[in-house]
CSV table of C-alpha atoms in Angstrom, one decimal:
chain,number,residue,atom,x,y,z
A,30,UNK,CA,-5.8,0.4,-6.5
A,31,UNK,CA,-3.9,3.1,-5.2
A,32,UNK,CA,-1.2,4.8,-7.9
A,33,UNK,CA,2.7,4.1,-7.1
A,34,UNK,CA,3.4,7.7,-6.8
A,35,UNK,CA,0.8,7.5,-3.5
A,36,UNK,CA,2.2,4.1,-2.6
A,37,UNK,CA,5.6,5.8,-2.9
A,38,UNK,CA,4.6,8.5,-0.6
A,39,UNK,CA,3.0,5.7,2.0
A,40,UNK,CA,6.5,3.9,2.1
A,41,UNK,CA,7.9,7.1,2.1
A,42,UNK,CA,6.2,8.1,5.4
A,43,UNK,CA,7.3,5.4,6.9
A,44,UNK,CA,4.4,2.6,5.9
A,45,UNK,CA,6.3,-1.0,5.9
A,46,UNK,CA,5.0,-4.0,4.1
A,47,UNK,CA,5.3,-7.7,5.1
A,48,UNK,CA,4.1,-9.8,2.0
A,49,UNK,CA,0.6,-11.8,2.0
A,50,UNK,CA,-0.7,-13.5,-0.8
A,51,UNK,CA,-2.6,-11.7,-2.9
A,52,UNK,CA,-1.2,-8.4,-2.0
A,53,UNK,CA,-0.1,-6.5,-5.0
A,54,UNK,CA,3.3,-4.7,-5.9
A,55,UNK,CA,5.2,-3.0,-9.3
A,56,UNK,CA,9.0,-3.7,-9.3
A,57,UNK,CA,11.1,-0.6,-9.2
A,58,UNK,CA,12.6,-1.0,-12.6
A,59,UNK,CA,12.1,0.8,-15.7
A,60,UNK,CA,12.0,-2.5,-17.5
A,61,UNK,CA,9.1,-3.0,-15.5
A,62,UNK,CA,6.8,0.0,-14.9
A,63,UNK,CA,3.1,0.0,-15.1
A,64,UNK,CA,3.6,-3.5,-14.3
A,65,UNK,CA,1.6,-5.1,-11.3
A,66,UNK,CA,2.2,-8.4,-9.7
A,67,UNK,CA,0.3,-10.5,-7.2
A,68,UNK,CA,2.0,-12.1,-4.1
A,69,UNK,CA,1.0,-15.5,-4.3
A,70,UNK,CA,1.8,-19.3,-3.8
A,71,UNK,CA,2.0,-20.6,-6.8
A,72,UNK,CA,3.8,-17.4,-8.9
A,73,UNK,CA,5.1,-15.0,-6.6
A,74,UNK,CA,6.3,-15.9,-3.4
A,75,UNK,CA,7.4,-13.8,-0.1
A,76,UNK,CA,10.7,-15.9,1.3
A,77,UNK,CA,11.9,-14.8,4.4
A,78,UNK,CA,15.7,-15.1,4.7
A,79,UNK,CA,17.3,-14.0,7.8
A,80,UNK,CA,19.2,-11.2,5.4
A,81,UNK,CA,15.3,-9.4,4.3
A,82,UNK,CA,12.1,-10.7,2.0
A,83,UNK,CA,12.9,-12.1,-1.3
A,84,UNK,CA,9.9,-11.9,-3.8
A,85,UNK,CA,10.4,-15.4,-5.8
A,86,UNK,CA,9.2,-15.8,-9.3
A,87,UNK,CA,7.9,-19.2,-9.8
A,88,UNK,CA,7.2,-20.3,-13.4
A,89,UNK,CA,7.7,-17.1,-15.0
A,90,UNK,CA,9.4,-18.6,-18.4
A,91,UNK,CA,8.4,-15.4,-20.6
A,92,UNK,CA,10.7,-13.1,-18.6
A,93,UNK,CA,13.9,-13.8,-17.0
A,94,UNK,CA,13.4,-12.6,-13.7
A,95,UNK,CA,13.5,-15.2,-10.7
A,96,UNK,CA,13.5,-12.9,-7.6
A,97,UNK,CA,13.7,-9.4,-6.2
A,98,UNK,CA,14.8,-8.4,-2.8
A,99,UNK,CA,12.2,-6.7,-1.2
A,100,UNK,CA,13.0,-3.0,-1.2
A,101,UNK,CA,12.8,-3.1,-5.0
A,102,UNK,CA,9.2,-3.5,-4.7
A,103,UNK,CA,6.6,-0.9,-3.8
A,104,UNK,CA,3.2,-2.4,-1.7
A,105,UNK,CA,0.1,-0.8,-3.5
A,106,UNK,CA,-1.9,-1.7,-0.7
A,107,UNK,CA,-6.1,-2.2,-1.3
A,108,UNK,CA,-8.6,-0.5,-0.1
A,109,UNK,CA,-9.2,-3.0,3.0
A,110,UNK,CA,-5.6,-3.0,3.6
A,111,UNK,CA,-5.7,1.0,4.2
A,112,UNK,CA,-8.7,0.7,6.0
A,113,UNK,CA,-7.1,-2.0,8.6
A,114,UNK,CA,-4.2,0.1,9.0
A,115,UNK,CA,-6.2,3.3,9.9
A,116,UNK,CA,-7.2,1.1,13.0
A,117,UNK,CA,-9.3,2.6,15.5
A,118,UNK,CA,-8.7,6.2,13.9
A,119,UNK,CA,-10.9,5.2,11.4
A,120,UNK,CA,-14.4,6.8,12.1
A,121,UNK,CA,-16.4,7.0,8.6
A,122,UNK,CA,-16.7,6.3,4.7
A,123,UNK,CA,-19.3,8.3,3.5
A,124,UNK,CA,-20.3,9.3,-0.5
A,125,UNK,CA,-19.4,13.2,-1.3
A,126,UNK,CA,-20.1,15.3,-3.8
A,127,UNK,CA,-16.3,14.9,-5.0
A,128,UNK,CA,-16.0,11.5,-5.1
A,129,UNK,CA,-15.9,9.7,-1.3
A,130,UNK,CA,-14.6,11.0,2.3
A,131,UNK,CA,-12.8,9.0,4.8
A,132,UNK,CA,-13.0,10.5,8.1
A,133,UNK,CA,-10.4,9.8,10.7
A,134,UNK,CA,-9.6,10.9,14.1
A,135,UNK,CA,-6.2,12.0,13.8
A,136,UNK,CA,-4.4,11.6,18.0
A,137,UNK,CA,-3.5,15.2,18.7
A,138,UNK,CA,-6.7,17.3,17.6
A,139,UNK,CA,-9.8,17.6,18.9
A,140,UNK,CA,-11.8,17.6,15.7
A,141,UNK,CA,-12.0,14.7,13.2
A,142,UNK,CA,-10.5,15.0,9.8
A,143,UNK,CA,-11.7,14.6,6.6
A,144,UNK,CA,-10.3,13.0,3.4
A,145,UNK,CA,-11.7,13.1,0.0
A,146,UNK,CA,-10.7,11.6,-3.7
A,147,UNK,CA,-12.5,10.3,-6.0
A,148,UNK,CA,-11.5,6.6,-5.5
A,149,UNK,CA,-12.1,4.9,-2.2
A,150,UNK,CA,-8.5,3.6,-2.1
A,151,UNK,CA,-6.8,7.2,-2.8
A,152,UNK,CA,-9.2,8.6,0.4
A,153,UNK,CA,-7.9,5.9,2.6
A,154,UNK,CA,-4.6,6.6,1.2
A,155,UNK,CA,-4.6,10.1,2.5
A,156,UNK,CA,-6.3,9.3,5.7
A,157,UNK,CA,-3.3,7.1,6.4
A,158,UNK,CA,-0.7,9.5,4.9
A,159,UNK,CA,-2.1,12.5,7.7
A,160,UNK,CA,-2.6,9.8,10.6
A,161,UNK,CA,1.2,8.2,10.3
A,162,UNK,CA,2.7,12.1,9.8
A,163,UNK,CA,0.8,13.2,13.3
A,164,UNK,CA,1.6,9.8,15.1
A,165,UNK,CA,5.9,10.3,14.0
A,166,UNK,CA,5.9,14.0,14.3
């Protein structure tokens, strides 16, 4: 799982999120930090409203908090979720010798592009950070 500050930085750049179950989130609260949640059915549930997304709180008796509107949440998108949203850009995971390398065709250069950290996630992170900054530029 990506960190928040690099899920920040995805929302950041303009990376939106339209709630699934079992996608994960952290609530932007100090109350709540370092806390992760899981979209689904039965405890958290995406409502569409025609005002936005409300995340609902179902059965959640050991905390009093029933729902957050969706901008209080930040996505921390998994590793298949960053690869589906490189799309065809996507050319490569390969092992390196500083952890793994996503390469990526980014539109607008003539040479691939390389991204490397030391968790698969974080790579695809990056990859996805450089491809949506070339694409809105």
């Amino acid at each position: 799982m990506i960190s928040q500050d690099l899920a920040q930085q995805l929302h950041d750049a303009g990376v939106r999120w339209r709630p699934q179950a079992g996608d994960r989130f952290a609530v932007r609260s100090a109350e709540l930090d370092g806390e992760v949640f899981t979209v689904a059915d039965m405890v958290v549930e995406a409502r569409e409203y025609p005002t936005g997304t409300l995340l609902a709180f179902n059965g959640t008796t050991e905390w009093a908090l029933d729902s957050v509107q969706l901008d209080q949440a930040l996505w921390l998108p998994l590793e298949h979720q960053l690869r589906d949203l490189l799309g065809p850009a996507f050319r490569g995971l390969v092992p390196g010798p500083a952890g793994y390398e996503v390469r990526v065709q980014i539109p607008g250069r003539s040479a691939g592009a390389t991204f490397t950290a030391v968790e698969v996630a974080d790579a695809y992170a990056l990859a996805l950070l450089a491809l949506v900054g070339a694409v809105l530029a």
